[in-house]
């Protein structure tokens, strides 16, 4: 069943609170670790409201930043050609930026 944005925001706020409590952090301690204000953290927990930057800071403070990449996975490939193309693009993105720039300059 699909959820409406308000439900997703509420779920996210509850998850932040539950994770903070599991670490036995007060709101003040978690906010300090995240580098945000206590009011911002409180609003995130109760209303699910905050900036993406605040969400990332809280994820880092609560040690779950590695899961942020799971929010927007690539859709599954519809063909072998598409799968191979996705794999090539993933390898290219992992290369250092200078190597990508040199490759782009080649004729």
Tab-separated table of C-alpha atoms in Angstrom:
chain	number	residue	atom	x	y	z
A	1	UNK	CA	0.000	0.000	0.000
A	2	UNK	CA	1.311	3.425	-0.916
A	3	UNK	CA	1.745	6.050	1.760
A	4	UNK	CA	1.021	9.736	1.458
A	5	UNK	CA	3.846	12.218	2.138
A	6	UNK	CA	2.567	13.027	5.641
A	7	UNK	CA	2.758	9.347	6.589
A	8	UNK	CA	6.274	9.025	5.190
A	9	UNK	CA	7.388	12.126	7.090
A	10	UNK	CA	5.894	10.761	10.294
A	11	UNK	CA	7.562	7.371	9.776
A	12	UNK	CA	10.911	9.026	9.105
A	13	UNK	CA	10.609	11.172	12.239
A	14	UNK	CA	9.745	8.130	14.330
A	15	UNK	CA	12.720	6.235	12.877
A	16	UNK	CA	15.073	9.106	13.746
A	17	UNK	CA	13.727	9.216	17.287
A	18	UNK	CA	13.931	5.435	17.728
A	19	UNK	CA	17.519	5.339	16.495
A	20	UNK	CA	18.493	8.249	18.770
A	21	UNK	CA	16.901	6.538	21.765
A	22	UNK	CA	18.627	3.244	20.866
A	23	UNK	CA	21.957	5.081	21.100
A	24	UNK	CA	20.795	6.522	24.414
A	25	UNK	CA	21.340	10.079	23.144
A	26	UNK	CA	19.293	12.963	24.427
A	27	UNK	CA	17.940	15.329	21.807
A	28	UNK	CA	20.594	17.803	22.899
A	29	UNK	CA	23.408	15.268	22.431
A	30	UNK	CA	22.150	14.060	19.051
A	31	UNK	CA	21.697	17.645	17.824
A	32	UNK	CA	25.202	18.546	18.980
A	33	UNK	CA	26.684	15.515	17.207
A	34	UNK	CA	24.756	16.406	14.047
A	35	UNK	CA	25.726	20.069	14.205
A	36	UNK	CA	22.116	21.236	14.152
A	37	UNK	CA	19.861	22.981	16.638
A	38	UNK	CA	17.787	21.062	19.158
A	39	UNK	CA	14.637	22.651	17.735
A	40	UNK	CA	15.570	21.361	14.278
A	41	UNK	CA	16.051	17.827	15.595
A	42	UNK	CA	12.820	18.028	17.569
A	43	UNK	CA	10.956	19.177	14.439
A	44	UNK	CA	12.507	16.330	12.446
A	45	UNK	CA	11.404	13.775	15.031
A	46	UNK	CA	7.887	15.108	15.567
A	47	UNK	CA	6.952	16.413	12.124
A	48	UNK	CA	9.516	14.840	9.812
A	49	UNK	CA	10.415	18.369	8.702
A	50	UNK	CA	13.962	19.514	7.980
A	51	UNK	CA	16.407	20.138	5.201
A	52	UNK	CA	18.175	17.410	3.285
A	53	UNK	CA	21.421	18.696	4.775
A	54	UNK	CA	20.030	18.296	8.307
A	55	UNK	CA	18.824	14.792	7.461
A	56	UNK	CA	22.297	13.837	6.240
A	57	UNK	CA	23.913	15.327	9.352
A	58	UNK	CA	21.535	13.378	11.589
A	59	UNK	CA	22.158	10.187	9.592
A	60	UNK	CA	25.901	10.636	10.122
A	61	UNK	CA	25.456	11.377	13.832
A	62	UNK	CA	23.261	8.279	14.216
A	63	UNK	CA	25.623	6.143	12.111
A	64	UNK	CA	23.338	5.224	9.260
A	65	UNK	CA	24.662	7.414	6.452
A	66	UNK	CA	25.695	4.377	4.409
A	67	UNK	CA	22.013	3.597	3.825
A	68	UNK	CA	21.213	6.964	2.221
A	69	UNK	CA	22.352	5.647	-1.154
A	70	UNK	CA	19.573	3.073	-0.991
A	71	UNK	CA	16.931	5.792	-1.326
A	72	UNK	CA	17.215	6.018	-5.094
A	73	UNK	CA	18.387	2.729	-6.598
A	74	UNK	CA	18.607	2.374	-10.347
A	75	UNK	CA	15.608	0.649	-11.899
A	76	UNK	CA	16.291	-2.920	-13.002
A	77	UNK	CA	17.677	-3.338	-16.501
A	78	UNK	CA	15.142	-4.400	-19.099
A	79	UNK	CA	17.685	-6.035	-21.373
A	80	UNK	CA	21.221	-7.378	-21.358
A	81	UNK	CA	22.388	-4.339	-23.347
A	82	UNK	CA	20.864	-2.004	-20.761
A	83	UNK	CA	22.485	-3.989	-17.923
A	84	UNK	CA	25.906	-3.756	-19.571
A	85	UNK	CA	25.426	-0.021	-20.138
A	86	UNK	CA	24.497	0.490	-16.455
A	87	UNK	CA	27.602	-1.423	-15.413
A	88	UNK	CA	29.837	0.673	-17.691
A	89	UNK	CA	28.322	3.877	-16.305
A	90	UNK	CA	28.794	2.712	-12.721
A	91	UNK	CA	32.470	1.961	-13.371
A	92	UNK	CA	32.902	5.350	-15.050
A	93	UNK	CA	31.366	7.187	-12.074
A	94	UNK	CA	33.782	5.467	-9.692
A	95	UNK	CA	36.835	6.707	-11.601
A	96	UNK	CA	38.544	9.808	-10.262
A	97	UNK	CA	37.203	12.975	-11.844
A	98	UNK	CA	40.537	13.786	-13.547
A	99	UNK	CA	40.542	10.407	-15.305
A	100	UNK	CA	36.987	11.013	-16.524
A	101	UNK	CA	37.969	14.480	-17.791
A	102	UNK	CA	40.988	13.092	-19.698
A	103	UNK	CA	38.828	10.426	-21.307
A	104	UNK	CA	36.246	13.020	-22.355
A	105	UNK	CA	38.966	15.137	-24.073
A	106	UNK	CA	40.128	12.249	-26.255
A	107	UNK	CA	39.034	12.447	-29.936
